[in-house]
mmCIF file of C-alpha atoms in Angstrom:
data_model
loop_
_atom_site.group_PDB
_atom_site.id
_atom_site.type_symbol
_atom_site.label_atom_id
_atom_site.label_comp_id
_atom_site.label_asym_id
_atom_site.label_seq_id
_atom_site.Cartn_x
_atom_site.Cartn_y
_atom_site.Cartn_z
ATOM 1 C CA MET A 9 54.540 102.305 86.747
ATOM 2 C CA ARG A 10 54.612 99.667 89.328
ATOM 3 C CA VAL A 11 54.027 101.157 92.712
ATOM 4 C CA ARG A 12 56.530 99.950 95.650
ATOM 5 C CA ASP A 13 57.210 100.747 98.904
ATOM 6 C CA TRP A 14 59.415 103.339 99.578
ATOM 7 C CA GLN A 15 62.587 101.367 101.458
ATOM 8 C CA ASP A 16 62.429 99.296 98.172
ATOM 9 C CA ILE A 17 62.911 102.659 96.111
ATOM 10 C CA LEU A 18 66.132 103.938 98.277
ATOM 11 C CA GLU A 19 67.420 100.382 97.671
ATOM 12 C CA GLU A 20 67.030 100.872 94.126
ATOM 13 C CA VAL A 21 68.554 104.307 94.099
ATOM 14 C CA VAL A 22 71.328 102.752 96.080
ATOM 15 C CA ASP A 23 72.096 99.825 93.722
ATOM 16 C CA SER A 24 72.139 101.720 90.771
ATOM 17 C CA GLY A 25 76.014 102.223 90.316
ATOM 18 C CA ALA A 26 75.163 105.653 89.079
ATOM 19 C CA ASP A 27 78.273 108.419 89.689
ATOM 20 C CA ALA A 28 77.039 109.293 93.714
ATOM 21 C CA GLY A 29 77.536 112.948 93.344
ATOM 22 C CA ASP A 30 74.966 113.872 90.357
ATOM 23 C CA TRP A 31 72.023 113.034 92.778
ATOM 24 C CA ARG A 32 69.548 116.046 92.663
ATOM 25 C CA ALA A 33 66.189 116.240 94.594
ATOM 26 C CA VAL A 34 63.096 118.288 95.448
ATOM 27 C CA ALA A 35 61.068 118.339 98.587
ATOM 28 C CA GLY A 36 58.246 119.259 101.093
ATOM 29 C CA ASN A 37 55.473 118.487 102.791
ATOM 30 C CA ARG A 38 52.334 117.055 100.883
ATOM 31 C CA ASP A 39 50.203 119.154 99.098
ATOM 32 C CA ARG A 40 47.390 117.496 100.313
ATOM 33 C CA GLY A 41 46.957 115.218 103.500
ATOM 34 C CA ILE A 42 50.122 114.350 105.873
ATOM 35 C CA GLY A 43 53.277 113.202 104.794
ATOM 36 C CA GLU A 44 56.605 113.985 102.366
ATOM 37 C CA ASP A 45 57.023 114.307 98.545
ATOM 38 C CA MET A 46 60.281 113.619 97.193
ATOM 39 C CA TYR A 47 61.461 113.182 94.214
ATOM 40 C CA ILE A 48 65.233 112.467 93.480
ATOM 41 C CA GLY A 49 66.684 111.994 89.921
ATOM 42 C CA HIS A 50 70.307 111.134 88.554
ATOM 43 C CA PRO A 51 70.737 111.956 84.654
ATOM 44 C CA ALA A 52 71.554 108.536 83.621
ATOM 45 C CA ALA A 53 69.604 106.566 86.671
ATOM 46 C CA GLY A 54 65.942 107.617 86.135
ATOM 47 C CA VAL A 55 63.882 110.526 88.493
ATOM 48 C CA PHE A 56 62.522 108.319 91.255
ATOM 49 C CA GLN A 57 59.247 109.761 93.740
ATOM 50 C CA LEU A 58 58.738 108.470 96.899
ATOM 51 C CA LYS A 59 55.883 109.410 99.315
ATOM 52 C CA THR A 60 56.104 108.410 103.236
ATOM 53 C CA TYR A 61 54.639 109.822 106.540
ATOM 54 C CA ALA A 62 55.391 108.877 109.951
ATOM 55 C CA LYS A 63 52.797 106.672 111.530
ATOM 56 C CA ASN A 64 54.821 107.714 114.669
ATOM 57 C CA PRO A 65 58.021 108.494 116.348
ATOM 58 C CA TYR A 66 60.215 105.688 115.128
ATOM 59 C CA GLU A 67 58.361 103.958 111.988
ATOM 60 C CA VAL A 68 58.088 105.374 108.276
ATOM 61 C CA HIS A 69 56.152 104.207 105.616
ATOM 62 C CA GLY A 70 55.431 105.457 102.422
ATOM 63 C CA VAL A 71 55.359 104.411 98.370
ATOM 64 C CA GLY A 72 57.387 105.656 95.389
ATOM 65 C CA THR A 73 57.875 105.016 91.788
ATOM 66 C CA GLN A 74 60.697 105.196 89.283
ATOM 67 C CA VAL A 75 58.680 108.420 86.853
ATOM 68 C CA ALA A 76 61.180 108.961 83.890
ATOM 69 C CA ARG A 77 64.235 107.071 83.309
ATOM 70 C CA ARG A 78 66.618 109.420 83.231
ATOM 71 C CA ILE A 79 66.428 113.828 83.680
ATOM 72 C CA ASP A 80 66.393 115.056 80.170
ATOM 73 C CA ASP A 81 66.143 118.789 79.109
ATOM 74 C CA ASP A 82 62.368 118.932 79.666
ATOM 75 C CA LEU A 83 63.083 118.305 83.824
ATOM 76 C CA ASP A 84 66.590 119.208 83.890
ATOM 77 C CA PRO A 85 65.416 122.779 85.255
ATOM 78 C CA LEU A 86 63.181 121.543 87.981
ATOM 79 C CA PHE A 87 65.730 120.745 90.390
ATOM 80 C CA PRO A 88 68.221 121.894 92.126
ATOM 81 C CA ASP A 89 72.171 123.314 90.900
ATOM 82 C CA ALA A 90 74.732 123.497 93.549
ATOM 83 C CA ALA A 91 73.434 126.191 95.184
ATOM 84 C CA ALA A 92 70.925 123.984 97.343
ATOM 85 C CA GLY A 93 71.218 122.606 100.315
ATOM 86 C CA ARG A 94 72.467 119.536 100.452
ATOM 87 C CA PHE A 95 71.296 115.680 101.277
ATOM 88 C CA GLY A 96 73.008 112.336 101.141
ATOM 89 C CA VAL A 97 71.672 108.741 100.921
ATOM 90 C CA GLN A 98 73.802 106.372 103.166
ATOM 91 C CA SER A 99 73.857 102.814 103.641
ATOM 92 C CA PRO A 100 74.177 101.652 107.345
ATOM 93 C CA VAL A 101 77.374 99.327 107.648
ATOM 94 C CA GLU A 102 77.542 95.882 108.120
ATOM 95 C CA ASP A 103 79.833 95.443 111.023
ATOM 96 C CA GLU A 104 82.183 96.753 113.403
ATOM 97 C CA ARG A 105 85.411 96.377 111.225
ATOM 98 C CA GLU A 106 83.534 97.901 108.392
ATOM 99 C CA ALA A 107 82.276 100.744 111.127
ATOM 100 C CA LYS A 108 86.071 101.654 112.368
ATOM 101 C CA ALA A 109 86.689 101.762 108.700
ATOM 102 C CA ALA A 110 84.261 104.487 108.160
ATOM 103 C CA ALA A 111 85.475 106.483 111.431
ATOM 104 C CA ASN A 112 88.958 106.225 110.545
ATOM 105 C CA ARG A 113 88.181 107.796 107.283
ATOM 106 C CA LEU A 114 86.130 110.487 108.474
ATOM 107 C CA GLU A 115 88.378 111.576 111.233
ATOM 108 C CA GLY A 116 91.382 111.691 108.319
ATOM 109 C CA VAL A 117 88.701 113.829 106.006
ATOM 110 C CA LEU A 118 87.737 116.055 109.348
ATOM 111 C CA GLU A 119 91.953 116.507 110.466
ATOM 112 C CA ALA A 120 92.411 117.595 106.453
ATOM 113 C CA HIS A 121 89.842 120.655 106.736
ATOM 114 C CA SER A 122 90.359 121.701 109.859
ATOM 115 C CA GLU A 123 93.914 122.155 108.951
ATOM 116 C CA ALA A 124 93.517 123.954 105.723
ATOM 117 C CA PRO A 125 91.488 126.674 103.482
ATOM 118 C CA THR A 126 88.141 124.521 102.686
ATOM 119 C CA THR A 127 84.418 125.734 101.599
ATOM 120 C CA GLY A 128 81.443 124.065 103.043
ATOM 121 C CA ASP A 129 80.590 121.782 99.448
ATOM 122 C CA ASP A 130 84.036 120.656 99.539
ATOM 123 C CA LEU A 131 83.981 119.160 103.382
ATOM 124 C CA PHE A 132 80.281 117.616 102.605
ATOM 125 C CA GLU A 133 81.632 115.946 99.520
ATOM 126 C CA ASP A 134 84.432 114.629 100.915
ATOM 127 C CA VAL A 135 83.061 113.418 103.608
ATOM 128 C CA MET A 136 80.324 111.738 101.322
ATOM 129 C CA GLY A 137 83.341 110.102 99.820
ATOM 130 C CA ALA A 138 84.661 108.833 103.236
ATOM 131 C CA LEU A 139 81.401 107.721 104.180
ATOM 132 C CA ASP A 140 80.936 105.583 101.040
ATOM 133 C CA SER A 141 77.720 107.831 99.980
ATOM 134 C CA PRO A 142 75.875 105.541 97.262
ATOM 135 C CA ALA A 143 73.788 109.534 96.486
ATOM 136 C CA TYR A 144 74.411 113.172 97.581
ATOM 137 C CA GLY A 145 73.778 116.542 95.822
ATOM 138 C CA PRO A 146 72.076 119.487 96.137
ATOM 139 C CA ILE A 147 68.258 119.538 97.353
ATOM 140 C CA GLU A 148 65.677 122.124 97.407
ATOM 141 C CA HIS A 149 63.691 121.486 100.314
ATOM 142 C CA ASP A 150 61.006 122.945 102.697
ATOM 143 C CA SER A 151 60.090 121.418 106.239
ATOM 144 C CA TYR A 152 56.895 123.644 106.577
ATOM 145 C CA GLY A 153 56.432 123.956 102.871
ATOM 146 C CA ARG A 154 56.064 123.043 99.829
ATOM 147 C CA PRO A 155 58.959 124.527 97.233
ATOM 148 C CA ASP A 156 58.130 125.485 93.948
ATOM 149 C CA GLY A 157 59.927 122.611 92.192
ATOM 150 C CA LEU A 158 57.831 120.203 94.111
ATOM 151 C CA ASP A 159 54.580 121.489 92.405
ATOM 152 C CA ASP A 160 56.415 122.201 89.249
ATOM 153 C CA LEU A 161 57.631 118.402 89.368
ATOM 154 C CA SER A 162 54.461 116.796 90.451
ATOM 155 C CA GLY A 163 52.526 118.350 87.590
ATOM 156 C CA GLU A 164 54.892 116.948 85.280
ATOM 157 C CA PHE A 165 54.096 113.446 86.799
ATOM 158 C CA ALA A 166 50.180 114.403 87.200
ATOM 159 C CA GLU A 167 49.597 110.407 86.720
ATOM 160 C CA ALA A 168 52.207 109.277 89.253
ATOM 161 C CA GLU A 169 50.693 111.912 92.099
ATOM 162 C CA ARG A 170 47.425 111.076 91.833
ATOM 163 C CA LEU A 171 48.255 107.312 92.509
ATOM 164 C CA LEU A 172 50.821 107.387 94.770
ATOM 165 C CA ASN A 173 48.655 109.718 96.581
ATOM 166 C CA ALA A 174 45.766 107.305 96.902
ATOM 167 C CA GLU A 175 48.239 104.804 98.309
ATOM 168 C CA LEU A 176 49.792 106.447 100.342
ATOM 169 C CA ASP A 177 46.202 108.121 101.326
ATOM 170 C CA ASP A 178 45.740 103.938 101.686
ATOM 171 C CA LEU A 179 48.764 103.158 104.443
ATOM 172 C CA VAL A 180 47.560 105.650 106.678
ATOM 173 C CA ASN A 181 44.107 105.349 106.599
ATOM 174 C CA GLU A 182 44.943 101.065 107.157
ATOM 175 C CA ASP A 183 46.896 102.344 109.887
ATOM 176 C CA GLU A 184 44.642 104.840 111.331
ATOM 177 C CA THR A 185 47.160 107.069 111.729
ATOM 178 C CA ASN A 186 44.829 110.056 111.492
ATOM 179 C CA ARG A 187 42.023 109.378 113.588
ATOM 180 C CA GLY A 188 44.250 111.231 116.214
ATOM 181 C CA PHE A 189 44.330 110.133 119.522
ATOM 182 C CA GLN A 190 41.272 109.205 121.589
#
């Protein structure tokens, strides 16, 4: 298992070439210490674990690793189904031309949905398509605690959990983020 910067893990997700709408995720507060945990998985691309924390309001640091090469029958029930919330991963636009093209596609999607009966899920799918999102899908997320799925996945990947916790704790200590204000 290779521990890397959390942004390198997200880059691997973006560059995976996997079907964008088949990703699923579970996220919430870390079990101990500051920061957040996230598992993001795809049936064919694998399962990735991220641990991050906000050093300040403008800077997020973290670590991650790939914990499984695919979502198998044992892991599948640990990830949410379509009834959960939604998440998306987005790459920044390259230039002004690309930004205008994305804005035009998004405007077309919003116009179409405003004129026809539709669901929130349909709108989400079409927006992700218009923005050419490389990864999106259902997420079980708790902004103030830890969803059960997060504890289940942490138990499944206990060694990665231990290693990533140690690495993130080292980052927090190096940044002196845990000291508070004096």
